[in-house]
Short mmCIF file of C-alpha atoms in Angstrom, two decimals:
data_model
loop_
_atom_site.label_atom_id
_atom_site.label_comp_id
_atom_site.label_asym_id
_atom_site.label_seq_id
_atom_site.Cartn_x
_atom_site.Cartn_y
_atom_site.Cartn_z
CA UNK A 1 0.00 0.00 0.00
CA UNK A 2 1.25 3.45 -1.35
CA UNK A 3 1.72 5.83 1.77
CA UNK A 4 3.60 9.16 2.42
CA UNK A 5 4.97 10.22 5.35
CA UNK A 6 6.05 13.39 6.43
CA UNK A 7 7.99 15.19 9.41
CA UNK A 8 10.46 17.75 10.38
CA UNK A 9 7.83 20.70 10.76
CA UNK A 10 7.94 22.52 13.63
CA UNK A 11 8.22 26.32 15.17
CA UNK A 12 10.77 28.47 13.62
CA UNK A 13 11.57 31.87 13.92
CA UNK A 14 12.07 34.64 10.51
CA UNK A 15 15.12 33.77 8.86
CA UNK A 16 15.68 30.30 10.37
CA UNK A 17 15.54 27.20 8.38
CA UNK A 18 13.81 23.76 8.50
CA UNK A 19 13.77 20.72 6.42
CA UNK A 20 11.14 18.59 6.13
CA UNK A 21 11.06 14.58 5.26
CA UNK A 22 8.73 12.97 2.99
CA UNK A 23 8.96 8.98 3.75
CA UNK A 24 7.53 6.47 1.29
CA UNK A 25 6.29 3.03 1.80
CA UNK A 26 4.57 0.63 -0.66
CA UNK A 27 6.58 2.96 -3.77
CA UNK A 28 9.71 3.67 -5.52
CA UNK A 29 10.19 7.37 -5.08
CA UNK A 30 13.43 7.08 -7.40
CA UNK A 31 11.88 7.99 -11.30
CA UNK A 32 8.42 9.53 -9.70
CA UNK A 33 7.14 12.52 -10.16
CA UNK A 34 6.75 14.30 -6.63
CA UNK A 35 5.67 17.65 -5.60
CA UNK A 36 6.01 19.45 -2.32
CA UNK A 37 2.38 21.46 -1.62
CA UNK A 38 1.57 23.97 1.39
CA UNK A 39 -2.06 24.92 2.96
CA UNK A 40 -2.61 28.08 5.47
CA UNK A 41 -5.75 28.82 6.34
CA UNK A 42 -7.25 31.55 4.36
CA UNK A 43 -5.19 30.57 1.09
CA UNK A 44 -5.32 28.19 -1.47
CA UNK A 45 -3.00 25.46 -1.43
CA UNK A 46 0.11 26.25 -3.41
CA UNK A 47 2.52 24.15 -4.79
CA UNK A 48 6.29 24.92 -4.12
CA UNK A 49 8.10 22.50 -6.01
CA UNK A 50 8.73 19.64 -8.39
CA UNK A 51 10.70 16.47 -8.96
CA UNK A 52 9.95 15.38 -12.40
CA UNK A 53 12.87 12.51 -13.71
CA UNK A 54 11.67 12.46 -17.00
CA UNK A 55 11.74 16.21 -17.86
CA UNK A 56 14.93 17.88 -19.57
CA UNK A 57 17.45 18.44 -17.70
CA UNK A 58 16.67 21.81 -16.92
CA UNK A 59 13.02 21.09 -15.63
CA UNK A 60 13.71 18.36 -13.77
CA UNK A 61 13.40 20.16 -10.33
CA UNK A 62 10.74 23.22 -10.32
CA UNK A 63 10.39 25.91 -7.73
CA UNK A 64 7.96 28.28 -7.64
CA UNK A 65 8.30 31.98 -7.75
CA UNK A 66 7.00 32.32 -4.21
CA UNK A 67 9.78 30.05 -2.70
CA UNK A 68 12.54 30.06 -5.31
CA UNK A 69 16.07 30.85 -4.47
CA UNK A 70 14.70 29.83 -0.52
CA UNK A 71 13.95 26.06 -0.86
CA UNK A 72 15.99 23.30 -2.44
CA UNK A 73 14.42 19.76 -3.04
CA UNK A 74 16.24 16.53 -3.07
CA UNK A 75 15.91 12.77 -3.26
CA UNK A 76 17.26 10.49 -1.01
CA UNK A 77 17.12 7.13 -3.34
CA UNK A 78 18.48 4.26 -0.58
CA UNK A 79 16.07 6.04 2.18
CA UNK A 80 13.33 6.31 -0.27
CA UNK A 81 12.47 9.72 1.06
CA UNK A 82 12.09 13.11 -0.35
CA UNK A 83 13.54 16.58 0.86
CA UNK A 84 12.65 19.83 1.14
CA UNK A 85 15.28 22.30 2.64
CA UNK A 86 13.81 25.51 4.04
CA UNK A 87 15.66 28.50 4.13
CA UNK A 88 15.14 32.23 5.33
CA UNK A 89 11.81 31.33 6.47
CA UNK A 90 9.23 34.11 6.53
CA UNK A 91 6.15 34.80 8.65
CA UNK A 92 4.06 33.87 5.06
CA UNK A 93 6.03 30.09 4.45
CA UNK A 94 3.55 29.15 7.38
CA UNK A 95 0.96 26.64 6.93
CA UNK A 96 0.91 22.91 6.66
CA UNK A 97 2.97 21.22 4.15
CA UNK A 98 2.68 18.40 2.21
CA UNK A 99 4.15 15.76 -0.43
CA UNK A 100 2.40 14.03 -3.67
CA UNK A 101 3.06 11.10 -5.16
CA UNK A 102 2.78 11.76 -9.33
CA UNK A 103 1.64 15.04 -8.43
CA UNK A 104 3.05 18.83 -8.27
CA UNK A 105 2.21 22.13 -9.99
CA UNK A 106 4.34 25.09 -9.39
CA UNK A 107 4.44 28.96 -11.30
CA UNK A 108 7.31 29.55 -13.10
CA UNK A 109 7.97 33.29 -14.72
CA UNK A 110 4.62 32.77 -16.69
CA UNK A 111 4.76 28.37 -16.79
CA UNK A 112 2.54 26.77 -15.07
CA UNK A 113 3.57 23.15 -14.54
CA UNK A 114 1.00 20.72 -13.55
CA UNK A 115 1.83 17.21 -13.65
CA UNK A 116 -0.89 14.88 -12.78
CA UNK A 117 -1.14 11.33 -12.40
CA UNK A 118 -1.89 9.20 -9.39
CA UNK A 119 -1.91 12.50 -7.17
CA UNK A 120 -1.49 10.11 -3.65
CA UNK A 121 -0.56 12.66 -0.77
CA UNK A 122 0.95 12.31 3.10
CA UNK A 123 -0.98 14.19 6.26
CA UNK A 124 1.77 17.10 6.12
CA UNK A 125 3.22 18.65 8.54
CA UNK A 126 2.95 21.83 10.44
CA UNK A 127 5.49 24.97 9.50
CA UNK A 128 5.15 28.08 11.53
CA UNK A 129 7.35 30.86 11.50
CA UNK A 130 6.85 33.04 13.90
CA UNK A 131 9.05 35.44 16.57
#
């Protein structure tokens, strides 16, 4: 059975940095498509990033605008588990974050990348930056 799990959220202050595991069980992350989404109550959920093998080179790991330049995604093959490294965290990264299985959509300059497929997603886990 397919399942995501995800951890390393927590309470951070502005400018400090998290990362945040996404754990997969029943799957072979290694040549998926995998997204990193957020939620915070009052917005819609955004997507902040991409892991797409079988794009060119140069699209195979998407940020969007909102988070590029802050956040860096890797791929852990032997752990099976996904990365997202948080950096200079501001009072707006807060909200509750989340990883996709054949899933992620992210604005790029004027690109919108959605790829879609089995879309499976973890519980998340809570970021909150805050003084």
């Amino acid at each position: 059975q397919l399942q995501l799990v995800e951890s390393g959220g927590g309470l951070v202050q502005p400018g400090g940095s998290l990362t945040l595991s996404c754990a997969a069980s029943g799957v072979t992350l290694d040549g998926s498509t995998i997204g990193w989404f957020r939620r915070a109550p009052g917005r819609e959920r955004e997507g902040i990033s991409c892991l797409r093998p079988t794009a060119p080179a140069d699209k195979r790991i998407l940020y969007d605008d909102i988070v590029k330049g802050r956040f860096t995604m890797s791929l852990d093959s032997a752990k099976n588990t996904v990365y997202l490294t948080m950096n200079n965290l501001q009072p707006e990264d807060t909200g509750t974050y989340y990883c996709a299985f054949e899933h992620c959509s992210v604005h790029v300059g004027d690109t919108y990348y959605n790829d879609y497929g089995r879309a499976v997603e973890g519980q998340g886990t809570q970021v909150t930056v805050s003084s």
